[in-house]
Amino acid sequence: MTPPLRRVTQRDIARMAGVSQATVSLVLNNRTDADVRIAPETRDRVLRVIAETGYAADPVARRLAARFNRIIGVFTYEPAFPSGSRDFFHPFLLGIEEYAERVGCDLLLFTSAPVVDGRRRIFHQDNRLRLADGCILLGREIDGAELHRLNRDGFPYVAVGRRDDAGGAVPYVGADYAAAVARLVELALRRGHRRLTYVGMGMTAESSQDRRRGFVAASATAESARQVSAVATAADATLDDLLADGSTAAFVEDFATAVALESAARRRGLTVPGDLSIVTLGDPTVPVPTDIAFTGFHIPREEMGRQAGEVLTGVIDGSAAGSQQRLLPCELVEGDTLGTPDPAVDRR
Amino acid sequence: MTPPLRRVTQRDIARMAGVSQATVSLVLNNRTDADVRIAPETRDRVLRVIAETGYAADPVARRLAARFNRIIGVFTYEPAFPSGSRDFFHPFLLGIEEYAERVGCDLLLFTSAPVVDGRRRIFHQDNRLRLADGCILLGREIDGAELHRLNRDGFPYVAVGRRDDAGGAVPYVGADYAAAVARLVELALRRGHRRLTYVGMGMTAESSQDRRRGFVAASATAESARQVSAVATAADATLDDLLADGSTAAFVEDFATAVALESAARRRGLTVPGDLSIVTLGDPTVPVPTDIAFTGFHIPREEMGRQAGEVLTGVIDGSAAGSQQRLLPCELVEGDTLGTPDPAVDRR
DNA sequence: GCGGCTCGCTAATACGTATTAGCATCGACG
DNA sequence: CGTCGATGCTAATACGTATTAGCGAGCCGC
């Protein structure tokens, strides 16, 4: 009654069926090429033995011998699950999982990546990237040097979010922030706003650059359109600045900053959007409690995850060399925070 | 400038360093046994070449040759991310990820498992279990036959949630529902409740059995303690039943059912806990909006995930043969829904 | 000067699969 | 009866690593 210590291999199957190991492999892979033929009776015999023993090919050996593994690697620059990033990563993972399930792939989360300077690194002493056929990269900012290395090594990958070239074009599935922000700016202009302010975070991430680009491009006809940087903790200072400038609409990159700004305005007896319009440029990335329905846009995160899977598959098998960079449209959200500026008040 | 099509192997390193492939492997694995010695200069030379080339061992080949892979498999009986199960799986995954990160393991989600009869199956035609060193099983109900098979094959695994024996003891990390429910029953008895009703779901899952067991064991001194089954949609019928029986406290297995029951009571002008006490027996498993702070207990899901990792490690390396079954205590939550029964009213 | 020791390394093999060249058989055809 | 083509299979090898037995060289002691 001792369970078999050694697992069943093709050799065992072969012995039982009275054929060679190669034959078992051929039957298993359903090879019916012109130059490989197996008699139906032999095939059936082998299949019967396989069924009886419950044999399943060792995926590791299979991977070593052949090219592919049907494993999609997922690399998150921050831990995937902890609640801080929860709302940020979850929709992506949902889409990725759906895709993986559909095409019969497993998902490998590279949790073994060591943390250096507060963020995970793809390449390290003992990186295990090659366990997967390819890899989906998630993270607000992705290290350019690591993208270079991926390109150089020819390792298939795709970034979620648009990325600048890094020693070659970077395959990505991003959201079209520039277009979304531009549409919001146009909407504000149509409603009579003439002094607009973009309240941003940093300049490094591509997602920030794209939003700013959209803002600048669309606000050409505005009387004044400028950009300031803000930290979420200094909402009062930001508000002062907006009022001093006479801006009637704030385009706020970070959702939490928008919430803080609205609170600050309310504390001063100002109304939104009566005295100041506030537009958000993306969904919350961390849980922020608020009752306000902000005007802004929705990032199709789930769909981005799904399509990242598709693009990765294309990169892996070398097909679709063209459409390896996709920008998905964002859906505008008509909330309550973009109004009409009061023409009676000269805000300059 | 064409990137090297073939990846760097130990043979390449060996050639460059003027040693044999075996030596490279020995250096790489830092073997310093009595029977394996490498001169310091040789070691340095090899290490230098490795550093220069950025070589990293192929984890697949490594796995094939050696025993282990440092991959923890995660099998969820339902999709891990979609929002229905989101609140159920997420805390577990959080704990598992934290453990994996700590011990330097990667996480493999078996999304390739085909769905049969509405649930995923571990074993199938081409199961890829052996990619991982072992596997953590998540799901409200786990198929006993599959546990049998895992035991028979000697594949290391651990279930999250207590499981009955299945062809041998099942390693698990569960929550001690029996103790938690018992403590709540004792609390109710101390507050004067004498007629208690357990409102359950089914009898199949071990988690249900454990709760019932705790209820029965602790309610020995009650005048009447009984168990009824309920469906969340028929809260009114359940309420009728409770009132007809004269029960003053309902112990409700499913959180959503408790919410529905409270609503039904309120619609009839009854107060909770004035006219009826309601105790919940676990956190919500699906998002249920409610403002009520129910009295009940908290399941330490995150800690369960973490400890599942620990137990799995023990199972894999054969150590800790003893403590492969753990029950974690639940934390009582003192809410507003367990009161004192009105002694003036004879409820019989 | 020879057995026995340690030191430092290598050759050989195993892990379990996929692939390819090619062997043996047989019928048909000239 | 020899040749050719088709058929059905197998032997051999590759994939990249880990492991182990063992070899040559130098050194020591008697």
GROMACS .gro file of C-alpha atoms in nm, chain B:
model
  348
  349MET     CA    1   2.478   4.405  -3.288
  350THR     CA    2   2.240   4.114  -3.322
  351PRO     CA    3   2.136   4.001  -2.976
  352PRO     CA    4   2.250   3.651  -2.888
  353LEU     CA    5   1.973   3.419  -2.992
  354ARG     CA    6   2.082   3.138  -2.768
  355ARG     CA    7   2.088   3.223  -2.405
  356VAL     CA    8   2.401   3.191  -2.197
  357THR     CA    9   2.445   2.854  -2.030
  358GLN     CA   10   2.681   2.709  -1.778
  359ARG     CA   11   2.876   2.558  -2.064
  360ASP     CA   12   2.943   2.904  -2.200
  361ILE     CA   13   3.053   3.027  -1.860
  362ALA     CA   14   3.273   2.720  -1.823
  363ARG     CA   15   3.442   2.778  -2.157
  364MET     CA   16   3.510   3.140  -2.078
  365ALA     CA   17   3.651   3.063  -1.737
  366GLY     CA   18   3.848   2.765  -1.858
  367VAL     CA   19   3.680   2.514  -1.632
  368SER     CA   20   3.419   2.243  -1.667
  369GLN     CA   21   3.045   2.288  -1.653
  370ALA     CA   22   3.036   2.092  -1.331
  371THR     CA   23   3.269   2.340  -1.169
  372VAL     CA   24   3.043   2.626  -1.267
  373SER     CA   25   2.749   2.450  -1.111
  374LEU     CA   26   2.945   2.383  -0.795
  375VAL     CA   27   3.055   2.742  -0.765
  376LEU     CA   28   2.706   2.864  -0.834
  377ASN     CA   29   2.557   2.653  -0.560
  378ASN     CA   30   2.826   2.750  -0.319
  379ARG     CA   31   2.904   2.391  -0.247
  380THR     CA   32   3.166   2.368   0.020
  381ASP     CA   33   3.113   2.012   0.135
  382ALA     CA   34   3.402   1.801   0.245
  383ASP     CA   35   3.406   1.609  -0.080
  384VAL     CA   36   3.383   1.905  -0.312
  385ARG     CA   37   3.655   2.165  -0.313
  386ILE     CA   38   3.720   2.456  -0.541
  387ALA     CA   39   4.030   2.673  -0.515
  388PRO     CA   40   3.948   3.031  -0.419
  389GLU     CA   41   4.112   3.169  -0.736
  390THR     CA   42   3.906   2.938  -0.954
  391ARG     CA   43   3.591   3.033  -0.771
  392ASP     CA   44   3.661   3.401  -0.816
  393ARG     CA   45   3.735   3.358  -1.183
  394VAL     CA   46   3.406   3.180  -1.240
  395LEU     CA   47   3.213   3.434  -1.037
  396ARG     CA   48   3.367   3.715  -1.234
  397VAL     CA   49   3.259   3.565  -1.564
  398ILE     CA   50   2.911   3.510  -1.426
  399ALA     CA   51   2.889   3.870  -1.318
  400GLU     CA   52   3.017   3.994  -1.653
  401THR     CA   53   2.767   3.798  -1.856
  402GLY     CA   54   2.477   3.852  -1.621
  403TYR     CA   55   2.418   3.481  -1.629
  404ALA     CA   56   2.128   3.335  -1.429
  405ALA     CA   57   2.063   2.964  -1.409
  406ASP     CA   58   1.768   2.836  -1.604
  407PRO     CA   59   1.513   2.757  -1.334
  408VAL     CA   60   1.348   2.495  -1.551
  409ALA     CA   61   1.660   2.291  -1.602
  410ARG     CA   62   1.743   2.337  -1.239
  411ARG     CA   63   1.408   2.204  -1.135
  412LEU     CA   64   1.442   1.904  -1.361
  413ALA     CA   65   1.778   1.808  -1.223
  414ALA     CA   66   1.722   1.889  -0.858
  415ARG     CA   67   1.420   1.844  -0.648
  416PHE     CA   68   1.279   2.184  -0.582
  417ASN     CA   69   1.173   2.490  -0.761
  418ARG     CA   70   1.083   2.747  -0.499
  419ILE     CA   71   0.740   2.778  -0.649
  420ILE     CA   72   0.428   2.769  -0.438
  421GLY     CA   73   0.122   2.666  -0.632
  422VAL     CA   74  -0.208   2.828  -0.551
  423PHE     CA   75  -0.523   2.655  -0.657
  424THR     CA   76  -0.850   2.841  -0.622
  425TYR     CA   77  -1.167   2.652  -0.687
  426GLU     CA   78  -1.316   2.968  -0.826
  427PRO     CA   79  -1.137   3.238  -1.024
  428ALA     CA   80  -0.913   3.418  -0.779
  429PHE     CA   81  -0.975   3.776  -0.874
  430PRO     CA   82  -1.323   3.835  -1.011
  431SER     CA   83  -1.517   4.057  -0.784
  432GLY     CA   84  -1.769   3.801  -0.664
  433SER     CA   85  -1.504   3.614  -0.473
  434ARG     CA   86  -1.289   3.916  -0.429
  435ASP     CA   87  -1.350   3.975  -0.065
  436PHE     CA   88  -1.325   3.606   0.004
  437PHE     CA   89  -0.991   3.527  -0.157
  438HIS     CA   90  -0.812   3.853  -0.128
  439PRO     CA   91  -0.707   3.835   0.238
  440PHE     CA   92  -0.578   3.481   0.192
  441LEU     CA   93  -0.375   3.581  -0.111
  442LEU     CA   94  -0.237   3.875   0.079
  443GLY     CA   95  -0.105   3.647   0.351
  444ILE     CA   96   0.025   3.394   0.102
  445GLU     CA   97   0.205   3.658  -0.096
  446GLU     CA   98   0.365   3.797   0.214
  447TYR     CA   99   0.493   3.454   0.309
  448ALA     CA  100   0.617   3.380  -0.040
  449GLU     CA  101   0.801   3.706  -0.053
  450ARG     CA  102   0.961   3.642   0.282
  451VAL     CA  103   1.096   3.300   0.188
  452GLY     CA  104   1.181   3.398  -0.170
  453CYS     CA  105   0.928   3.182  -0.350
  454ASP     CA  106   0.726   3.259  -0.659
  455LEU     CA  107   0.354   3.205  -0.672
  456LEU     CA  108   0.190   3.000  -0.944
  457LEU     CA  109  -0.181   3.042  -0.996
  458PHE     CA  110  -0.332   2.743  -1.170
  459THR     CA  111  -0.559   2.934  -1.399
  460SER     CA  112  -0.524   2.666  -1.662
  461ALA     CA  113  -0.738   2.425  -1.465
  462PRO     CA  114  -1.047   2.350  -1.670
  463VAL     CA  115  -1.390   2.412  -1.530
  464VAL     CA  116  -1.613   2.107  -1.500
  465ASP     CA  117  -1.963   2.133  -1.356
  466GLY     CA  118  -1.907   2.493  -1.263
  467ARG     CA  119  -1.588   2.447  -1.066
  468ARG     CA  120  -1.225   2.404  -1.142
  469ARG     CA  121  -1.065   2.065  -1.120
  470ILE     CA  122  -0.712   2.000  -1.001
  471PHE     CA  123  -0.661   1.680  -1.191
  472HIS     CA  124  -0.715   1.668  -1.560
  473GLN     CA  125  -0.566   1.552  -1.882
  474ASP     CA  126  -0.270   1.776  -1.871
  475ASN     CA  127  -0.243   1.897  -1.514
  476ARG     CA  128   0.058   2.103  -1.439
  477LEU     CA  129   0.071   2.064  -1.065
  478ARG     CA  130   0.432   1.954  -1.063
  479LEU     CA  131   0.550   2.289  -1.180
  480ALA     CA  132   0.523   2.381  -0.816
  481ASP     CA  133   0.691   2.226  -0.517
  482GLY     CA  134   0.359   2.213  -0.342
  483CYS     CA  135   0.020   2.367  -0.352
  484ILE     CA  136  -0.215   2.572  -0.139
  485LEU     CA  137  -0.582   2.491  -0.189
  486LEU     CA  138  -0.840   2.764  -0.157
  487GLY     CA  139  -1.214   2.725  -0.181
  488ARG     CA  140  -1.523   2.705   0.029
  489GLU     CA  141  -1.563   2.342  -0.060
  490ILE     CA  142  -1.282   2.120  -0.172
  491ASP     CA  143  -1.341   1.799  -0.358
  492GLY     CA  144  -1.265   1.501  -0.134
  493ALA     CA  145  -1.169   1.279  -0.426
  494GLU     CA  146  -0.905   1.525  -0.531
  495LEU     CA  147  -0.764   1.532  -0.180
  496HIS     CA  148  -0.748   1.152  -0.192
  497ARG     CA  149  -0.556   1.169  -0.512
  498LEU     CA  150  -0.315   1.427  -0.376
  499ASN     CA  151  -0.249   1.208  -0.075
  500ARG     CA  152  -0.204   0.900  -0.289
  501ASP     CA  153   0.040   1.073  -0.521
  502GLY     CA  154   0.228   1.214  -0.227
  503PHE     CA  155   0.205   1.562  -0.367
  504PRO     CA  156   0.266   1.824  -0.098
  505TYR     CA  157  -0.031   2.046  -0.035
  506VAL     CA  158  -0.220   2.228   0.236
  507ALA     CA  159  -0.582   2.329   0.249
  508VAL     CA  160  -0.697   2.663   0.377
  509GLY     CA  161  -0.984   2.570   0.603
  510ARG     CA  162  -1.023   2.252   0.805
  511ARG     CA  163  -1.085   1.939   0.600
  512ASP     CA  164  -1.195   1.591   0.697
  513ASP     CA  165  -0.955   1.307   0.636
  514ALA     CA  166  -0.936   1.197   0.277
  515GLY     CA  167  -0.734   0.880   0.247
  516GLY     CA  168  -0.513   1.014   0.520
  517ALA     CA  169  -0.489   1.326   0.728
  518VAL     CA  170  -0.531   1.647   0.535
  519PRO     CA  171  -0.284   1.922   0.621
  520TYR     CA  172  -0.473   2.242   0.677
  521VAL     CA  173  -0.479   2.583   0.835
  522GLY     CA  174  -0.831   2.658   0.944
  523ALA     CA  175  -1.020   2.891   1.169
  524ASP     CA  176  -1.156   2.759   1.495
  525TYR     CA  177  -1.521   2.819   1.417
  526ALA     CA  178  -1.643   2.576   1.682
  527ALA     CA  179  -1.472   2.769   1.962
  528ALA     CA  180  -1.578   3.106   1.827
  529VAL     CA  181  -1.942   3.007   1.791
  530ALA     CA  182  -1.935   2.847   2.136
  531ARG     CA  183  -1.810   3.167   2.291
  532LEU     CA  184  -2.086   3.364   2.126
  533VAL     CA  185  -2.345   3.117   2.251
  534GLU     CA  186  -2.206   3.144   2.602
  535LEU     CA  187  -2.221   3.519   2.577
  536ALA     CA  188  -2.585   3.503   2.472
  537LEU     CA  189  -2.668   3.267   2.757
  538ARG     CA  190  -2.501   3.498   3.005
  539ARG     CA  191  -2.716   3.778   2.878
  540GLY     CA  192  -3.024   3.578   2.950
  541HIS     CA  193  -3.113   3.422   2.616
  542ARG     CA  194  -3.273   3.082   2.653
  543ARG     CA  195  -3.417   3.000   2.316
  544LEU     CA  196  -3.149   3.005   2.047
  545THR     CA  197  -3.172   2.922   1.679
  546TYR     CA  198  -2.889   2.843   1.444
  547VAL     CA  199  -2.968   2.961   1.092
  548GLY     CA  200  -2.742   2.764   0.863
  549MET     CA  201  -2.678   2.702   0.498
  550GLY     CA  202  -2.584   2.347   0.413
  551MET     CA  203  -2.420   2.062   0.591
  552THR     CA  204  -2.156   1.966   0.342
  553ALA     CA  205  -1.872   2.209   0.399
  554GLU     CA  206  -1.654   2.144   0.701
  555SER     CA  207  -1.678   2.510   0.793
  556SER     CA  208  -2.054   2.470   0.835
  557GLN     CA  209  -2.018   2.154   1.040
  558ASP     CA  210  -1.771   2.316   1.274
  559ARG     CA  211  -1.996   2.610   1.343
  560ARG     CA  212  -2.290   2.382   1.413
  561ARG     CA  213  -2.080   2.168   1.639
  562GLY     CA  214  -1.977   2.471   1.841
  563PHE     CA  215  -2.338   2.582   1.864
  564VAL     CA  216  -2.463   2.245   1.984
  565ALA     CA  217  -2.185   2.194   2.234
  566ALA     CA  218  -2.225   2.532   2.401
  567SER     CA  219  -2.602   2.550   2.411
  568ALA     CA  220  -2.644   2.254   2.644
  569THR     CA  221  -2.779   2.471   2.925
  570ALA     CA  222  -3.023   2.652   2.700
  571GLU     CA  223  -3.388   2.582   2.737
  572SER     CA  224  -3.408   2.528   2.365
  573ALA     CA  225  -3.145   2.529   2.095
  574ARG     CA  226  -3.228   2.418   1.747
  575GLN     CA  227  -3.104   2.447   1.394
  576VAL     CA  228  -3.290   2.555   1.087
  577SER     CA  229  -3.183   2.602   0.731
  578ALA     CA  230  -3.237   2.922   0.545
  579VAL     CA  231  -3.186   3.073   0.206
  580ALA     CA  232  -3.093   3.435   0.186
  581THR     CA  233  -3.389   3.515  -0.035
  582ALA     CA  234  -3.651   3.392   0.211
  583ALA     CA  235  -3.563   3.611   0.506
  584ASP     CA  236  -3.929   3.671   0.584
  585ALA     CA  237  -4.004   3.302   0.620
  586THR     CA  238  -3.703   3.261   0.843
  587LEU     CA  239  -3.817   3.550   1.056
  588ASP     CA  240  -4.166   3.401   1.088
  589ASP     CA  241  -4.011   3.079   1.201
  590LEU     CA  242  -3.795   3.251   1.462
  591LEU     CA  243  -4.086   3.446   1.606
  592ALA     CA  244  -4.317   3.146   1.611
  593ASP     CA  245  -4.059   2.949   1.801
  594GLY     CA  246  -4.008   3.226   2.051
  595SER     CA  247  -3.635   3.241   1.982
  596THR     CA  248  -3.465   3.550   2.116
  597ALA     CA  249  -3.135   3.507   1.936
  598ALA     CA  250  -3.046   3.393   1.586
  599PHE     CA  251  -2.697   3.265   1.509
  600VAL     CA  252  -2.664   3.321   1.139
  601GLU     CA  253  -2.400   3.136   0.943
  602ASP     CA  254  -2.400   3.351   0.632
  603PHE     CA  255  -2.339   3.721   0.665
  604ALA     CA  256  -2.570   3.820   0.380
  605THR     CA  257  -2.850   3.620   0.539
  606ALA     CA  258  -2.801   3.813   0.862
  607VAL     CA  259  -2.829   4.140   0.674
  608ALA     CA  260  -3.146   4.024   0.503
  609LEU     CA  261  -3.290   3.906   0.833
  610GLU     CA  262  -3.225   4.238   1.000
  611SER     CA  263  -3.392   4.423   0.713
  612ALA     CA  264  -3.694   4.195   0.730
  613ALA     CA  265  -3.726   4.255   1.103
  614ARG     CA  266  -3.700   4.629   1.063
  615ARG     CA  267  -3.962   4.631   0.789
  616ARG     CA  268  -4.201   4.472   1.036
  617GLY     CA  269  -4.133   4.732   1.298
  618LEU     CA  270  -3.921   4.504   1.511
  619THR     CA  271  -3.596   4.623   1.659
  620VAL     CA  272  -3.261   4.450   1.669
  621PRO     CA  273  -3.151   4.359   1.927
  622GLY     CA  274  -3.455   4.477   2.122
  623ASP     CA  275  -3.697   4.223   1.982
  624LEU     CA  276  -3.447   3.985   1.829
  625SER     CA  277  -3.073   3.943   1.865
  626ILE     CA  278  -2.876   3.851   1.555
  627VAL     CA  279  -2.525   3.712   1.568
  628THR     CA  280  -2.313   3.661   1.256
  629LEU     CA  281  -2.067   3.376   1.230
  630GLY     CA  282  -1.796   3.514   1.007
  631ASP     CA  283  -1.703   3.806   0.788
  632PRO     CA  284  -1.886   3.880   0.465
  633THR     CA  285  -1.773   3.658   0.179
  634VAL     CA  286  -1.929   3.880  -0.081
  635PRO     CA  287  -1.960   4.257  -0.066
  636VAL     CA  288  -2.281   4.332   0.127
  637PRO     CA  289  -2.367   4.692   0.197
  638THR     CA  290  -2.490   4.744   0.550
  639ASP     CA  291  -2.458   5.005   0.821
  640ILE     CA  292  -2.522   4.759   1.102
  641ALA     CA  293  -2.234   4.661   1.327
  642PHE     CA  294  -2.317   4.299   1.381
  643THR     CA  295  -2.200   4.107   1.681
  644GLY     CA  296  -1.999   3.808   1.563
  645PHE     CA  297  -1.639   3.719   1.501
  646HIS     CA  298  -1.356   3.796   1.265
  647ILE     CA  299  -1.182   3.523   1.066
  648PRO     CA  300  -0.804   3.577   1.054
  649ARG     CA  301  -0.785   3.518   0.680
  650GLU     CA  302  -0.459   3.692   0.619
  651GLU     CA  303  -0.289   3.503   0.897
  652MET     CA  304  -0.438   3.180   0.763
  653GLY     CA  305  -0.276   3.247   0.428
  654ARG     CA  306   0.057   3.316   0.587
  655GLN     CA  307   0.049   3.005   0.801
  656ALA     CA  308  -0.067   2.796   0.507
  657GLY     CA  309   0.264   2.887   0.349
  658GLU     CA  310   0.448   2.777   0.661
  659VAL     CA  311   0.267   2.446   0.684
  660LEU     CA  312   0.322   2.379   0.315
  661THR     CA  313   0.693   2.435   0.357
  662GLY     CA  314   0.686   2.184   0.642
  663VAL     CA  315   0.502   1.929   0.430
  664ILE     CA  316   0.742   1.975   0.140
  665ASP     CA  317   1.061   1.921   0.332
  666GLY     CA  318   0.907   1.655   0.550
  667SER     CA  319   0.977   1.839   0.872
  668ALA     CA  320   0.714   1.935   1.126
  669ALA     CA  321   0.526   1.615   1.063
  670GLY     CA  322   0.330   1.698   1.374
  671SER     CA  323   0.180   2.042   1.338
  672GLN     CA  324   0.035   2.008   0.993
  673GLN     CA  325  -0.313   2.082   1.114
  674ARG     CA  326  -0.367   2.420   1.265
  675LEU     CA  327  -0.679   2.592   1.388
  676LEU     CA  328  -0.644   2.964   1.441
  677PRO     CA  329  -0.857   3.149   1.694
  678CYS     CA  330  -1.117   3.394   1.568
  679GLU     CA  331  -1.151   3.733   1.725
  680LEU     CA  332  -1.491   3.815   1.874
  681VAL     CA  333  -1.647   4.134   1.744
  682GLU     CA  334  -1.865   4.315   1.993
  683GLY     CA  335  -2.128   4.477   1.777
  684ASP     CA  336  -2.475   4.615   1.842
  685THR     CA  337  -2.693   4.319   1.757
  686LEU     CA  338  -2.672   4.098   2.063
  687GLY     CA  339  -2.887   4.236   2.343
  688THR     CA  340  -3.079   4.118   2.648
  689PRO     CA  341  -3.409   3.945   2.591
  690ASP     CA  342  -3.711   4.121   2.734
  691PRO     CA  343  -3.811   3.917   3.042
  692ALA     CA  344  -4.160   4.072   3.050
  693VAL     CA  345  -4.260   3.900   2.737
  694ASP     CA  346  -4.333   3.532   2.738
  695ARG     CA  347  -4.229   3.438   2.395
  696ARG     CA  348  -4.341   3.080   2.400
   0.00000   0.00000   0.00000
